PDB file of N, CA and C in Angstrom:
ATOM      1  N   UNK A  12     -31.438  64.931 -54.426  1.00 64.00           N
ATOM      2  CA  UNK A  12     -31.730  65.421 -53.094  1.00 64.00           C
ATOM      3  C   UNK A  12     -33.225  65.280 -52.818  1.00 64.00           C
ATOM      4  N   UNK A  13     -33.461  64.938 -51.513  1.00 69.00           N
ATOM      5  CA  UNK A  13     -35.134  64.855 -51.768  1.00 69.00           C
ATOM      6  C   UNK A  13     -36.256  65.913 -51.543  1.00 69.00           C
ATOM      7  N   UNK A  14     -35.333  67.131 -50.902  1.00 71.00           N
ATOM      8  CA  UNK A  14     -36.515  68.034 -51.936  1.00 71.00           C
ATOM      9  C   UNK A  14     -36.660  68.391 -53.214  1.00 71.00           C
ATOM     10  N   UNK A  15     -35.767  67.920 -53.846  1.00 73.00           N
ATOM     11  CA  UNK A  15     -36.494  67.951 -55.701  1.00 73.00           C
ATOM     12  C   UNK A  15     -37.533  66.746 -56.038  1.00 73.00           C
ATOM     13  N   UNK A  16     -37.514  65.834 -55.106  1.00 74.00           N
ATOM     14  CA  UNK A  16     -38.592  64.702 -55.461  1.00 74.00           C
ATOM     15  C   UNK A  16     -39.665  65.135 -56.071  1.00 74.00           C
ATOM     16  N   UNK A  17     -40.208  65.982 -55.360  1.00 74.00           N
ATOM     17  CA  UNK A  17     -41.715  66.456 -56.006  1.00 74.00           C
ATOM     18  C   UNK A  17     -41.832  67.616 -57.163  1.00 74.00           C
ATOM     19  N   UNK A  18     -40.670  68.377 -57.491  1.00 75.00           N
ATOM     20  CA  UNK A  18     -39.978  69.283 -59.074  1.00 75.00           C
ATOM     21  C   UNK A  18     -39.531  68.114 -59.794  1.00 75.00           C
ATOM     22  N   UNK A  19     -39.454  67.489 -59.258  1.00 79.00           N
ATOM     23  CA  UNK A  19     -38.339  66.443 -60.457  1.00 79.00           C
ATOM     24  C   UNK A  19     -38.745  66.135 -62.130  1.00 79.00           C
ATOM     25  N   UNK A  20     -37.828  66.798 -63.205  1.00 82.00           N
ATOM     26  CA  UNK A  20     -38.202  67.117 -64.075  1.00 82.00           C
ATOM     27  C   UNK A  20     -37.490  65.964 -65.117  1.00 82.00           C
ATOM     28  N   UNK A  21     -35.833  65.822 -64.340  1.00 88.00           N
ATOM     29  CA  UNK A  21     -35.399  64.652 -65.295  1.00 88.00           C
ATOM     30  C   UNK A  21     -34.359  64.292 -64.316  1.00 88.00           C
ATOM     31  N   UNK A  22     -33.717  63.079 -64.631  1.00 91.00           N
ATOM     32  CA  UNK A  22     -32.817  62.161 -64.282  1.00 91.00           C
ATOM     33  C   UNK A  22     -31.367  62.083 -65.072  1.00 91.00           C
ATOM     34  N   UNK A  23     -30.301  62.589 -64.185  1.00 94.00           N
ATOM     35  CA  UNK A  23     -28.966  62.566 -64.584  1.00 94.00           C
ATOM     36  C   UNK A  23     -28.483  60.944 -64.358  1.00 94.00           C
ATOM     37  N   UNK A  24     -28.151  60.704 -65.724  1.00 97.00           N
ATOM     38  CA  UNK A  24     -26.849  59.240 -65.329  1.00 97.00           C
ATOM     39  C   UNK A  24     -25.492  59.656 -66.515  1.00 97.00           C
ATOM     40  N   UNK A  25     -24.877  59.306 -65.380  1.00 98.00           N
ATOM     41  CA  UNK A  25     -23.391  59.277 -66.515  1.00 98.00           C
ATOM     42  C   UNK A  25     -23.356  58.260 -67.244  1.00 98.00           C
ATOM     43  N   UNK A  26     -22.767  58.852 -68.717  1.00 98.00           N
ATOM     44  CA  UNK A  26     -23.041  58.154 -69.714  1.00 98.00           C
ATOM     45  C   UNK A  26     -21.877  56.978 -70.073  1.00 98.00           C
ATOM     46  N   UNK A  27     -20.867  56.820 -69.400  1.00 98.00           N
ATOM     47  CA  UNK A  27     -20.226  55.937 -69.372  1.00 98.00           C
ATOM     48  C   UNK A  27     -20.560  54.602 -68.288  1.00 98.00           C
ATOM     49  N   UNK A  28     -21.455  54.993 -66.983  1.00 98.00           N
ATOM     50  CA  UNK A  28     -21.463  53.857 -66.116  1.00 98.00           C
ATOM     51  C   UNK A  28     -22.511  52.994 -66.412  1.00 98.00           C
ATOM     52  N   UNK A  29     -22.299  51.664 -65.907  1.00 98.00           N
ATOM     53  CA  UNK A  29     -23.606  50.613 -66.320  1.00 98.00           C
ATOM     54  C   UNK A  29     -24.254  50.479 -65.109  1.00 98.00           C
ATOM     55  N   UNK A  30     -25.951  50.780 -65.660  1.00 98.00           N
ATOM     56  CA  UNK A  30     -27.056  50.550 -64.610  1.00 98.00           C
ATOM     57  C   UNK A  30     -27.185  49.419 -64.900  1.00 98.00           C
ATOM     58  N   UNK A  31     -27.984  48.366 -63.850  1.00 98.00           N
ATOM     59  CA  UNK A  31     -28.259  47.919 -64.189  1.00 98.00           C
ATOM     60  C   UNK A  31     -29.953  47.361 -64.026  1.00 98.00           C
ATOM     61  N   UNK A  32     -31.127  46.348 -64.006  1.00 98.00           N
ATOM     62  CA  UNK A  32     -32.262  46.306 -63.692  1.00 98.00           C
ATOM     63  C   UNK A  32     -32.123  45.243 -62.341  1.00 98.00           C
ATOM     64  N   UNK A  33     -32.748  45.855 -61.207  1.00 98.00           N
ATOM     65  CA  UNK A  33     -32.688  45.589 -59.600  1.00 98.00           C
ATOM     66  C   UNK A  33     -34.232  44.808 -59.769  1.00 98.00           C
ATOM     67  N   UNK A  34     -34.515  43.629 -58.983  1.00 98.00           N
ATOM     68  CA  UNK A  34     -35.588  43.391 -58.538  1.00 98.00           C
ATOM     69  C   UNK A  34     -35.976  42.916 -57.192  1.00 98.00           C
ATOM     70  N   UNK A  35     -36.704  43.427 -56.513  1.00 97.00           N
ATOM     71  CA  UNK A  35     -36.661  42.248 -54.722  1.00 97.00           C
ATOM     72  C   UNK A  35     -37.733  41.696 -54.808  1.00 97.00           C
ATOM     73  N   UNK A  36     -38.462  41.001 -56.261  1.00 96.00           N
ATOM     74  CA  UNK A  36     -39.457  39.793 -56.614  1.00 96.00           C
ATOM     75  C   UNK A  36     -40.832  40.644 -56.573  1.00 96.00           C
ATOM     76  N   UNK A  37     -41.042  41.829 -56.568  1.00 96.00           N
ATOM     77  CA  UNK A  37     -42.394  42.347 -56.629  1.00 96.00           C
ATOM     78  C   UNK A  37     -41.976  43.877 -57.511  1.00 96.00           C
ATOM     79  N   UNK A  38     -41.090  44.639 -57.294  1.00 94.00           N
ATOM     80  CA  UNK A  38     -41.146  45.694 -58.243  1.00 94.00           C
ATOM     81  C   UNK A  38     -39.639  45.662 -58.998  1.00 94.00           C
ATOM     82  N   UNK A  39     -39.502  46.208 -59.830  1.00 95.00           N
ATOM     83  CA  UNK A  39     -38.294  46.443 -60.546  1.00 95.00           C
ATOM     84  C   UNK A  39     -37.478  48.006 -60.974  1.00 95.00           C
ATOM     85  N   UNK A  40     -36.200  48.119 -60.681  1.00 94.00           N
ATOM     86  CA  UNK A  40     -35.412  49.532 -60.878  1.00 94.00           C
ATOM     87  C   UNK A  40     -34.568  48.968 -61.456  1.00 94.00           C
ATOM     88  N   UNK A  41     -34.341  50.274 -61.808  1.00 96.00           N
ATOM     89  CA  UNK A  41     -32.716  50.779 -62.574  1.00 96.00           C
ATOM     90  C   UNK A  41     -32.046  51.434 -61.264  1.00 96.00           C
ATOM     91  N   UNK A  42     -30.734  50.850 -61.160  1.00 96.00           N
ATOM     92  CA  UNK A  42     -29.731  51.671 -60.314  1.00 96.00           C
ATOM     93  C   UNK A  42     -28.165  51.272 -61.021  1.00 96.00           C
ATOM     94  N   UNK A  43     -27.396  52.477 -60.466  1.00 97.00           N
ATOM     95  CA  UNK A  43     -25.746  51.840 -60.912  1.00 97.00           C
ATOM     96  C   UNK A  43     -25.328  50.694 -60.280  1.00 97.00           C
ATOM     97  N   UNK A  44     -24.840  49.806 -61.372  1.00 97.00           N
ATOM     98  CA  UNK A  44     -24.109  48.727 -61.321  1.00 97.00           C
ATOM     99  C   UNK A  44     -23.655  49.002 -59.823  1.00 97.00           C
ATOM    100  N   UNK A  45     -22.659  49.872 -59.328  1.00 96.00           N
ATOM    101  CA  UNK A  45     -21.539  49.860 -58.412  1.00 96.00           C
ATOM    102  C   UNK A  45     -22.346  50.009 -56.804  1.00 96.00           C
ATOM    103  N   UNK A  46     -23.507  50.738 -57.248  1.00 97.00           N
ATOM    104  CA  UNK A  46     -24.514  50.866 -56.060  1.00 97.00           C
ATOM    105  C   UNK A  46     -25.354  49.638 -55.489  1.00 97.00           C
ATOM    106  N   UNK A  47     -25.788  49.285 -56.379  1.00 97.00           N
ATOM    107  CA  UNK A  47     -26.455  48.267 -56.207  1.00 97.00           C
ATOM    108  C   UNK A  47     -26.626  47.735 -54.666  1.00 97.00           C
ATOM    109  N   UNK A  48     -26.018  46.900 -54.230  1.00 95.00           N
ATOM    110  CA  UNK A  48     -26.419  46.350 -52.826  1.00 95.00           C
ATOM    111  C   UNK A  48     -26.065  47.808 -51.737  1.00 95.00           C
ATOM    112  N   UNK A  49     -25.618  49.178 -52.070  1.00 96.00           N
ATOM    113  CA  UNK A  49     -25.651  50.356 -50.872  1.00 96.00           C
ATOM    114  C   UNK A  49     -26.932  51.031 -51.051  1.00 96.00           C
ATOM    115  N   UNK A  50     -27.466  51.327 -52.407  1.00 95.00           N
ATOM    116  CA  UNK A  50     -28.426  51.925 -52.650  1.00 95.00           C
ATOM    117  C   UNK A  50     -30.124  50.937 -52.084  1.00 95.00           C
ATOM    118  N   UNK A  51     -30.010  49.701 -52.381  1.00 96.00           N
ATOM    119  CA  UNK A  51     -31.294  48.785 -52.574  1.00 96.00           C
ATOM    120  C   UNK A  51     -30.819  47.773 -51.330  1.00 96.00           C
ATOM    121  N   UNK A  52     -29.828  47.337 -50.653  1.00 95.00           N
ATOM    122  CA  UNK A  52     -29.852  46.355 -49.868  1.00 95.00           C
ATOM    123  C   UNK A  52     -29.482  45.294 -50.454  1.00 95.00           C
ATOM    124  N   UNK A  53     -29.614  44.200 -49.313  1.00 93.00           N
ATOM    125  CA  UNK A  53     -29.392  42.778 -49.813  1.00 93.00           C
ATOM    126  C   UNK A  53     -30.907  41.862 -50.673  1.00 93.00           C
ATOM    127  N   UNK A  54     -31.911  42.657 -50.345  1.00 95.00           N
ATOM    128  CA  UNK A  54     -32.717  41.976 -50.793  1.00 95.00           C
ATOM    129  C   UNK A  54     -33.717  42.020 -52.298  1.00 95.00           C
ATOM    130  N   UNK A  55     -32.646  42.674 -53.024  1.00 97.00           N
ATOM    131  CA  UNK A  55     -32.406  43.367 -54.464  1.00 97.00           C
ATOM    132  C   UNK A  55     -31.282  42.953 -55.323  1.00 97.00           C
ATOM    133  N   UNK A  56     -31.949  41.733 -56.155  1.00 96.00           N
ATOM    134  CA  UNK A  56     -30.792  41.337 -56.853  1.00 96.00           C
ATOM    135  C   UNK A  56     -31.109  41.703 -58.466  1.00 96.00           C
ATOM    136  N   UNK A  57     -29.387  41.991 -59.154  1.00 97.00           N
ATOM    137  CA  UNK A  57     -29.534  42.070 -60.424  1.00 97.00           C
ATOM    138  C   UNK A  57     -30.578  41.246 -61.639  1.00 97.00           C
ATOM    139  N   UNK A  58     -30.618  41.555 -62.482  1.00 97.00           N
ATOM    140  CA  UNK A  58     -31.956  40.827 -63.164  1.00 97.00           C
ATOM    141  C   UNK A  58     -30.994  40.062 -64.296  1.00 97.00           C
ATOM    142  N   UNK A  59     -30.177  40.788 -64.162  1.00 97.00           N
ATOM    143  CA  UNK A  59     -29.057  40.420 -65.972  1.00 97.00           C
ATOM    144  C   UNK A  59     -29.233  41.274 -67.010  1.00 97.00           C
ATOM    145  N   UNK A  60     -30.231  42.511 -66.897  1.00 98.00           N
ATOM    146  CA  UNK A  60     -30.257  43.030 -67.574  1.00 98.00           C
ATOM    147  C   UNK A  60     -29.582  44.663 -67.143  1.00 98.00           C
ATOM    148  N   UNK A  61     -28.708  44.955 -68.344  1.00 98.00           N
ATOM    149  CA  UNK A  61     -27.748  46.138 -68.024  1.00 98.00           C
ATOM    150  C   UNK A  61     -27.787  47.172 -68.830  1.00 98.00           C
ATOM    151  N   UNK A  62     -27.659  48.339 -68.697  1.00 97.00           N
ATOM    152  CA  UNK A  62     -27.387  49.897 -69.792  1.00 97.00           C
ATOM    153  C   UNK A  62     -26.426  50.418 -69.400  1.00 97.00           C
ATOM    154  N   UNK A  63     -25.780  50.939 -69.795  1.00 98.00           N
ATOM    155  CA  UNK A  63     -24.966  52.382 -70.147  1.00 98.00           C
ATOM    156  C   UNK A  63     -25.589  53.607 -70.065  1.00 98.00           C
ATOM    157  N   UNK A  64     -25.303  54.626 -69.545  1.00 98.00           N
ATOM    158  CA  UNK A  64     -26.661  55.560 -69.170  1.00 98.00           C
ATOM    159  C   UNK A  64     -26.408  56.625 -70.522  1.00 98.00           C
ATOM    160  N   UNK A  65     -25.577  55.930 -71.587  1.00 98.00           N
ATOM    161  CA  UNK A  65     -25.418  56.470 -73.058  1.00 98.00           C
ATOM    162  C   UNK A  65     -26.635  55.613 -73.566  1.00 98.00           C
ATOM    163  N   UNK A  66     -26.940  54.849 -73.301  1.00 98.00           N
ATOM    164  CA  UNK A  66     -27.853  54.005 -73.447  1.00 98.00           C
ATOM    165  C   UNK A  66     -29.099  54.597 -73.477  1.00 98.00           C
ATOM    166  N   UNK A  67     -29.405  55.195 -71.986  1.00 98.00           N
ATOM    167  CA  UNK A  67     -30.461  55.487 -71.439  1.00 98.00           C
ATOM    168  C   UNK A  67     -30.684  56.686 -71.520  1.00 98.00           C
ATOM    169  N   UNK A  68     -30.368  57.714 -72.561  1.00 97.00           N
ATOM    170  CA  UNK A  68     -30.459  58.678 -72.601  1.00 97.00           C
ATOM    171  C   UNK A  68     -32.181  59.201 -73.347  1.00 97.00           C
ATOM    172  N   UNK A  69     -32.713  60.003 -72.481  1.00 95.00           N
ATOM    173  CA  UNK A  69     -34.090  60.029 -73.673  1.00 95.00           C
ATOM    174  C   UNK A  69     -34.945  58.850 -73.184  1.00 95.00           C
ATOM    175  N   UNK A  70     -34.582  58.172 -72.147  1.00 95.00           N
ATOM    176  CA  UNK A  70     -35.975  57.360 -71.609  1.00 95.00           C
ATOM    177  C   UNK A  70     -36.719  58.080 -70.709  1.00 95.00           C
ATOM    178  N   UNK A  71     -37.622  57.684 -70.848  1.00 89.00           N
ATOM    179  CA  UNK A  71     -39.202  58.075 -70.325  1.00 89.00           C
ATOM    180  C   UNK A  71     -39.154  57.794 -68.767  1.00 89.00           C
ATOM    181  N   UNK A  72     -39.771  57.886 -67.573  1.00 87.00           N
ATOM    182  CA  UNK A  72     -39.408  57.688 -66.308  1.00 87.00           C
ATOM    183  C   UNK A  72     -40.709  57.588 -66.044  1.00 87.00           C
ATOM    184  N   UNK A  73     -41.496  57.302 -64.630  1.00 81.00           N
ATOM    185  CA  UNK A  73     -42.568  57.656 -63.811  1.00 81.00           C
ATOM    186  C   UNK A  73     -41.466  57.912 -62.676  1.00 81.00           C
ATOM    187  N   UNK A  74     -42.383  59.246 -62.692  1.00 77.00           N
ATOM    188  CA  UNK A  74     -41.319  60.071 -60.979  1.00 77.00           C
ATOM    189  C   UNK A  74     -41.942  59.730 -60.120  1.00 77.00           C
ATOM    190  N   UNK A  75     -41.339  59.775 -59.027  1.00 76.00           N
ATOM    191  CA  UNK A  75     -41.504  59.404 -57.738  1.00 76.00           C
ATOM    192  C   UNK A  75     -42.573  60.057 -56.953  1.00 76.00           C
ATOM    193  N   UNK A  76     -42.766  60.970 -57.442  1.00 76.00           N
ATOM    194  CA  UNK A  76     -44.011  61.597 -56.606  1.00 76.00           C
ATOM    195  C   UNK A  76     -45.025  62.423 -57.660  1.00 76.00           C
ATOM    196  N   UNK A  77     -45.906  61.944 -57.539  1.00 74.00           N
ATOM    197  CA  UNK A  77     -47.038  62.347 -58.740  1.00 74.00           C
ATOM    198  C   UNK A  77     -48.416  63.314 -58.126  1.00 74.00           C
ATOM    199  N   UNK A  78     -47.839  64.933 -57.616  1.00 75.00           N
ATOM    200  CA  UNK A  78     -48.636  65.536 -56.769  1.00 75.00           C
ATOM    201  C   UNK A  78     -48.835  66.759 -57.639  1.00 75.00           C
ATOM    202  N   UNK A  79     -48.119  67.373 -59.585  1.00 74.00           N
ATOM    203  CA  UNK A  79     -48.594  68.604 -59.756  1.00 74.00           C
ATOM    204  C   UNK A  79     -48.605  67.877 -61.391  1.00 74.00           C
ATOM    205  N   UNK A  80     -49.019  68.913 -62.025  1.00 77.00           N
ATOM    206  CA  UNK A  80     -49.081  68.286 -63.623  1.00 77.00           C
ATOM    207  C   UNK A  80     -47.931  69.377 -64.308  1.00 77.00           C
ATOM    208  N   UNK A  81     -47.456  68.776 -65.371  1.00 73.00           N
ATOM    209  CA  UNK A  81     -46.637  70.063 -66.059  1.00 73.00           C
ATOM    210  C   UNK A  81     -46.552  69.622 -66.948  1.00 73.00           C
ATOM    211  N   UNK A  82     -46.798  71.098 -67.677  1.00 69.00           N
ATOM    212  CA  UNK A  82     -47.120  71.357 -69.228  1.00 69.00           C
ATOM    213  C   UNK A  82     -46.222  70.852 -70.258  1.00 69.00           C
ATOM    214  N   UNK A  83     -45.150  71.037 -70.109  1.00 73.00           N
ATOM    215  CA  UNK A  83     -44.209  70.712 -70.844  1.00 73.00           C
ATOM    216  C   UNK A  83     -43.789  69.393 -70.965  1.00 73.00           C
ATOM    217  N   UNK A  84     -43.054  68.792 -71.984  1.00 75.00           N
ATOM    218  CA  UNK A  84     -42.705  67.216 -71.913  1.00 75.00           C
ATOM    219  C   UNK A  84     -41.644  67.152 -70.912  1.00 75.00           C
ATOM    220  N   UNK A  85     -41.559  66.548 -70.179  1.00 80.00           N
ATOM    221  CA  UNK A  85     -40.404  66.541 -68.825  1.00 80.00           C
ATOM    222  C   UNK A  85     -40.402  64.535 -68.625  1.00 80.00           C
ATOM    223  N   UNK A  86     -39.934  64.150 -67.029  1.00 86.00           N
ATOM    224  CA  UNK A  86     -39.765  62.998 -66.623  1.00 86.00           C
ATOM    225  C   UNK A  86     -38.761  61.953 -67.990  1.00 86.00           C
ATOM    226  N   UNK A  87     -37.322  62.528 -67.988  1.00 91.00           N
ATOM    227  CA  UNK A  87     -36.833  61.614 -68.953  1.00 91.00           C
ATOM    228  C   UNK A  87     -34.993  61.681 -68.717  1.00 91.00           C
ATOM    229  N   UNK A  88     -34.584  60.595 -69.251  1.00 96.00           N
ATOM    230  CA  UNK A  88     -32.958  60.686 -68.527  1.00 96.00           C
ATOM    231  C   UNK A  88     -32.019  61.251 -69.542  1.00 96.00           C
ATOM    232  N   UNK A  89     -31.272  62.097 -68.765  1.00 95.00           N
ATOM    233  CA  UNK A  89     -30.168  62.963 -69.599  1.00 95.00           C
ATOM    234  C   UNK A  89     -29.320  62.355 -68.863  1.00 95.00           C
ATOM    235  N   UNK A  90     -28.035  62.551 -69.734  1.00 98.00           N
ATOM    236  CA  UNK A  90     -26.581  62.046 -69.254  1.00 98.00           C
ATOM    237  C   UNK A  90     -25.892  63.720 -69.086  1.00 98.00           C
ATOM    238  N   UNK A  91     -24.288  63.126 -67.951  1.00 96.00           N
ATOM    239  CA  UNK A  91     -23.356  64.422 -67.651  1.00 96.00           C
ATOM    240  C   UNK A  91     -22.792  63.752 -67.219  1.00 96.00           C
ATOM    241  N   UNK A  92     -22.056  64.507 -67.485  1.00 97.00           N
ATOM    242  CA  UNK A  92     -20.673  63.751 -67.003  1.00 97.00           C
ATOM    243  C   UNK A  92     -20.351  64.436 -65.773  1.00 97.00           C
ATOM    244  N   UNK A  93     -20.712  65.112 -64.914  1.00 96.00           N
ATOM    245  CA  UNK A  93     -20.663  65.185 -63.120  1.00 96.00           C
ATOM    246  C   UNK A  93     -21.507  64.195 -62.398  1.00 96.00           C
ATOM    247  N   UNK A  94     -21.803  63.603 -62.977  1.00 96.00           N
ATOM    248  CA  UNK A  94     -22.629  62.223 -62.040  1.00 96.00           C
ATOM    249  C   UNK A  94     -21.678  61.613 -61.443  1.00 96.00           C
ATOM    250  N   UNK A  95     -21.671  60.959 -60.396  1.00 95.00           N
ATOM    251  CA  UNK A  95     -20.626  59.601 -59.636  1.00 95.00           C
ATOM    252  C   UNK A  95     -21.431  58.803 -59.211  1.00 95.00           C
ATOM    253  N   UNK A  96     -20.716  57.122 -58.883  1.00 95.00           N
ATOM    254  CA  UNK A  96     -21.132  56.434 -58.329  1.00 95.00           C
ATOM    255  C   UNK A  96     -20.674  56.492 -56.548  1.00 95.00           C
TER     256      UNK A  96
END
């Protein structure tokens, strides 16, 4: 939701679906496989490179909005299984 943008502490992916790496020739994401062209458009294509968000569990992130500092180790992806595509 995007008022957690700026709390945002970690990132849910279900651990069964495949993300995969999005590029539109200047920056690069991770999004779900199934999202892909609803989430990013047409002008965001797959790279070939893919995870499992069992995969991606315990990666490191840069959040989206970089406006407070916090103490604790935070910005990293957990899996659940209430995620959907």
């Amino acid at each position: 939701t995007p008022w957690t943008l700026v709390s945002n502490t970690a990132a849910a992916a279900h651990p069964d679906v495949t993300y995969v790496v999005a590029t539109d020739g200047n920056e690069k994401l991770v999004v779900a496989e199934p999202l892909l062209e609803k989430a990013l458009g047409e002008s965001w294509t797959a790279t070939g490179q893919s995870f499992t968000g069992r995969e991606m569990e315990r990666w490191a992130y840069r959040r989206p909005f970089d406006l407070g500092e916090f103490p604790e180790a935070a910005h990293f992806v957990v899996t659940a299984e209430y995620v959907t595509t």
